[in-house]
GROMACS .gro file of C-alpha atoms in nm:
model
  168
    1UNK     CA    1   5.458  -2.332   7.602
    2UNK     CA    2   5.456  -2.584   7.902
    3UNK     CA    3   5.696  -2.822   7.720
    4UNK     CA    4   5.939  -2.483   7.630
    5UNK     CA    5   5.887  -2.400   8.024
    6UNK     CA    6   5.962  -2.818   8.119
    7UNK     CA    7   6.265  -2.799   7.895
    8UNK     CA    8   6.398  -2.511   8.052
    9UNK     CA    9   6.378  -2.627   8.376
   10UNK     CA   10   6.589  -2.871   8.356
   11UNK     CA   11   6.931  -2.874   8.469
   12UNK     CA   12   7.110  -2.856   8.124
   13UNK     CA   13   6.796  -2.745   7.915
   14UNK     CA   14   7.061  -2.708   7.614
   15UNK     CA   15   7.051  -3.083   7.636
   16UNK     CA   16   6.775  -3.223   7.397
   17UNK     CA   17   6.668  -2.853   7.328
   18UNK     CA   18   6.592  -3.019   6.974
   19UNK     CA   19   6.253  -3.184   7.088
   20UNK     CA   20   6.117  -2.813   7.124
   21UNK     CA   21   6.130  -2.704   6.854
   22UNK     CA   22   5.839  -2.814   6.664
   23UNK     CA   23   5.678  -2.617   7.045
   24UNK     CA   24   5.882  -2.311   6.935
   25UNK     CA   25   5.731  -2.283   6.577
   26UNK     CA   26   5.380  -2.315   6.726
   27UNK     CA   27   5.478  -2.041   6.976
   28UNK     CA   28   5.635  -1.826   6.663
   29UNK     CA   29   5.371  -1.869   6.483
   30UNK     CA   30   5.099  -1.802   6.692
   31UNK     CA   31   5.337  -1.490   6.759
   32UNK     CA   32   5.309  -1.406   6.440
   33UNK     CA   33   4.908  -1.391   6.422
   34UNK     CA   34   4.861  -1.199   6.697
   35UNK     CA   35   5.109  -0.954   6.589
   36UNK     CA   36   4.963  -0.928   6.235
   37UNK     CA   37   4.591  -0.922   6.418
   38UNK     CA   38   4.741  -0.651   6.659
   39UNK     CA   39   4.870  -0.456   6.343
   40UNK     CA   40   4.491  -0.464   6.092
   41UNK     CA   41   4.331  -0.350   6.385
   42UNK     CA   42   4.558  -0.042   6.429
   43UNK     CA   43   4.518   0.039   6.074
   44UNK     CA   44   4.122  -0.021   6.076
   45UNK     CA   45   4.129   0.234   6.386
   46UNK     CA   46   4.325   0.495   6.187
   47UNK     CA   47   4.163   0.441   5.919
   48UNK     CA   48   3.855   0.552   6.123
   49UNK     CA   49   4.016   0.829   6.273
   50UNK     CA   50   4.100   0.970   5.900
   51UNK     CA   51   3.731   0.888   5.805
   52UNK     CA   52   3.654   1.099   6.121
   53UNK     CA   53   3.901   1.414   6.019
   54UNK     CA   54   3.826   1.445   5.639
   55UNK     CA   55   3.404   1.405   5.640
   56UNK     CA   56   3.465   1.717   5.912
   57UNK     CA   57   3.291   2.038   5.690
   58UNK     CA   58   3.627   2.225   5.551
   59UNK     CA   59   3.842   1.995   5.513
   60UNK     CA   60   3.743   1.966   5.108
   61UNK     CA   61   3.903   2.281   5.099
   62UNK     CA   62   4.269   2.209   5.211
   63UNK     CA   63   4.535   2.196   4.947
   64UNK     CA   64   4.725   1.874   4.934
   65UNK     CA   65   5.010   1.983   5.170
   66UNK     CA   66   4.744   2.132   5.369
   67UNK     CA   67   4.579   1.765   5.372
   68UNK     CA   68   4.915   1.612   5.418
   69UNK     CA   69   4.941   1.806   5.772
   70UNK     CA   70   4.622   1.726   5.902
   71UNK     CA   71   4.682   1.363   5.872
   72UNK     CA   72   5.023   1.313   5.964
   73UNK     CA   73   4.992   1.259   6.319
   74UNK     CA   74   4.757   0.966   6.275
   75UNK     CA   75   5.026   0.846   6.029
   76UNK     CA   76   5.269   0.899   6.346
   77UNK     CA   77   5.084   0.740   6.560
   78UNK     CA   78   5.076   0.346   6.381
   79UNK     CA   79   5.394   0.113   6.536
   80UNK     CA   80   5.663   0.123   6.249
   81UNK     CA   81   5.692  -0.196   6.277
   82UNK     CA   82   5.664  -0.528   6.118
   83UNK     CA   83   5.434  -0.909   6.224
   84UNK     CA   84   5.814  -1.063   6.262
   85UNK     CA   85   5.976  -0.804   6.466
   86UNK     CA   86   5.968  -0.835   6.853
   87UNK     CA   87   5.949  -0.462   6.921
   88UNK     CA   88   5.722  -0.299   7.064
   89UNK     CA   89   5.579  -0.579   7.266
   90UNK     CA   90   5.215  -0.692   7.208
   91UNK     CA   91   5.123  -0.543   7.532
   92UNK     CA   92   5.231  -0.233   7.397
   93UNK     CA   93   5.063  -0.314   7.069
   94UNK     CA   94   4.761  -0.407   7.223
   95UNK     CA   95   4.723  -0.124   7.502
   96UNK     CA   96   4.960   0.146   7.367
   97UNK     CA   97   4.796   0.235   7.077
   98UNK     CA   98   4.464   0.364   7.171
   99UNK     CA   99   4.602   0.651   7.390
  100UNK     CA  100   4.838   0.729   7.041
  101UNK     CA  101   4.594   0.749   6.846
  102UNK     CA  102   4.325   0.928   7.073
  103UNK     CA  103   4.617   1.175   7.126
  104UNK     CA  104   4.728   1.220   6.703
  105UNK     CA  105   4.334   1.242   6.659
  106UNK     CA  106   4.331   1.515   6.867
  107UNK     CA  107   4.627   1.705   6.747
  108UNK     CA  108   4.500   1.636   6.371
  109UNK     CA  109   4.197   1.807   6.472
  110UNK     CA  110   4.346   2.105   6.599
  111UNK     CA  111   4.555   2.100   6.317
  112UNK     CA  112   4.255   2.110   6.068
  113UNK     CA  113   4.125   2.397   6.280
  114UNK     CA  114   4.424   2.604   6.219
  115UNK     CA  115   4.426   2.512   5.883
  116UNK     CA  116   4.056   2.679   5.806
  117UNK     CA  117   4.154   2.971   6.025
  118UNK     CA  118   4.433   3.047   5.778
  119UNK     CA  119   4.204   2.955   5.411
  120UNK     CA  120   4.195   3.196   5.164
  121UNK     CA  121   3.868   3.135   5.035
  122UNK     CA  122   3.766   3.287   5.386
  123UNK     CA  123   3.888   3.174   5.688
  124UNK     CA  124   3.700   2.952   5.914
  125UNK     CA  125   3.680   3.047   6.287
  126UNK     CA  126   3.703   2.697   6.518
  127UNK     CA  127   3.680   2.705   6.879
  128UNK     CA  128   3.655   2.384   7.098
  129UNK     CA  129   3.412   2.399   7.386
  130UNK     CA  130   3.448   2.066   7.638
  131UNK     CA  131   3.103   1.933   7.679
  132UNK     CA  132   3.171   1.749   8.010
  133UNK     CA  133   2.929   1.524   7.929
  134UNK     CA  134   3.151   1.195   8.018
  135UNK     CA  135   3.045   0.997   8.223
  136UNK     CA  136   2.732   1.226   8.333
  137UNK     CA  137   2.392   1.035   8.414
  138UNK     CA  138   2.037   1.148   8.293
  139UNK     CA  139   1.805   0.991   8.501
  140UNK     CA  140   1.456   1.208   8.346
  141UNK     CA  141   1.336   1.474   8.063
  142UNK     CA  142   1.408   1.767   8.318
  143UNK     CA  143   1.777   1.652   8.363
  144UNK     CA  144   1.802   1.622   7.985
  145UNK     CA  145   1.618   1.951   7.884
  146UNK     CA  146   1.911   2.133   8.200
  147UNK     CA  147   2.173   1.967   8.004
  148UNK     CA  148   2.122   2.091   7.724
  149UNK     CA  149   2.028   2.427   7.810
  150UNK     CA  150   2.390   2.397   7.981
  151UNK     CA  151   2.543   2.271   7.624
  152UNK     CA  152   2.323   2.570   7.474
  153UNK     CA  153   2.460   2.859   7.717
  154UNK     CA  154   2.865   2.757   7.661
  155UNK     CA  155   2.819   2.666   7.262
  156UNK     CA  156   2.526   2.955   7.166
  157UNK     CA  157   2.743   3.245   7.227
  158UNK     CA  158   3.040   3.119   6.986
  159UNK     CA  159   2.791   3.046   6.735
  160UNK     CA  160   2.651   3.408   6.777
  161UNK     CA  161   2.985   3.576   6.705
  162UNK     CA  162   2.962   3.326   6.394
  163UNK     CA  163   3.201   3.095   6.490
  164UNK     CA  164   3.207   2.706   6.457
  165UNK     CA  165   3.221   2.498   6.792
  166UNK     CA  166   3.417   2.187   6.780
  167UNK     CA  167   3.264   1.983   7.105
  168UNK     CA  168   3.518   1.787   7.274
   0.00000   0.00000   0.00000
C-alpha cells in the first residue's frame, strides 16, 4: 500500500505505474481474503440463526412453503454478492451485517409465530414478553430470587391462559 500511495504522489503517477503492480496484486489479493473471510462468517452466522429458528418447538410442523417463509428473511439478509465484487464495502460487510441479520432473525421469528397460530393440527398461541434483562446487574441471591419473581409475574399469566411466551 505505501508504494501504491508513493506512486501516486508523484507528479505524473501514470509514469512508471508498471512497478506497482506486483503492490496491486498483493492489495487484490489480500482484498480478496478478507472479502471471502467476511462472506463464511456471514453464512456461519445464518446458519446459526436457522439452527436457532427450526430447533424452536413447532416448527416440525410447518409445511414446506410454510418452512420456506420462516426462513426467507435470513436468506434476505446475506450480501448478494460475490469475494471479487467491490460492493458493498467491507466496512459494510464487516459491520452491516449483524444488525441484518439480528433484524431477519427477528422477523423470522415472528413469522414462525404466525405460522403456529394459523396450524391446523391446532393452532399454537405465541406471545413475546421483553425480559429487560439487558444489561441488568445481580449483585446477590435476593436480587436474583426479585428478578425472577419479576420474569414470573409478566410470563406466568400468559402461560395460565395456556399460551407460549417467546422471551425477547
Amino acid at each position: 500500500a505505501g508504494a501504491v500511495d508513493e506512486q501516486l504522489r508523484r507528479e505524473r503517477p501514470w509514469r512508471e505505474a508498471g512497478t506497482v503492480s506486483g503492490a496491486l496484486a498483493g492489495i487484490r489479493k489480500q482484498y480478496l481474503e478478507v472479502r471471502r473471510r467476511l462472506l463464511a462468517e456471514q453464512e456461519a452466522r445464518a446458519e446459526e440463526a436457522r439452527a436457532r429458528l427450526t430447533a424452536r418447538d413447532g416448527f416440525a410442523r410447518l409445511t414446506p412453503d410454510q418452512a420456506h417463509q420462516v426462513l426467507l428473511p435470513l436468506r434476505k439478509a446475506l450480501y448478494d454478492t460475490t469475494p471479487d465484487q467491490t460492493t458493498p464495502t467491507l466496512v459494510e460487510l464487516r459491520d452491516g451485517f449483524g444488525p441484518r441479520l439480528q433484524r431477519a432473525e427477528e422477523e423470522a421469528n415472528e413469522q414462525l409465530d404466525r405460522e403456529l397460530s394459523r396450524a391446523k393440527e391446532g393452532p399454537v398461541s405465541v406471545v413475546r414478553v421483553e425480559a429487560r434483562l439487558h444489561g441488568r446487574e445481580v449483585k446477590n441471591r435476593e436480587e436474583l430470587k426479585a428478578l425472577l419473581a419479576e420474569l414470573e409475574e409478566r410470563i406466568g399469566p400468559a402461560l395460565d391462559r395456556g399460551e407460549r411466551v417467546r422471551i425477547v
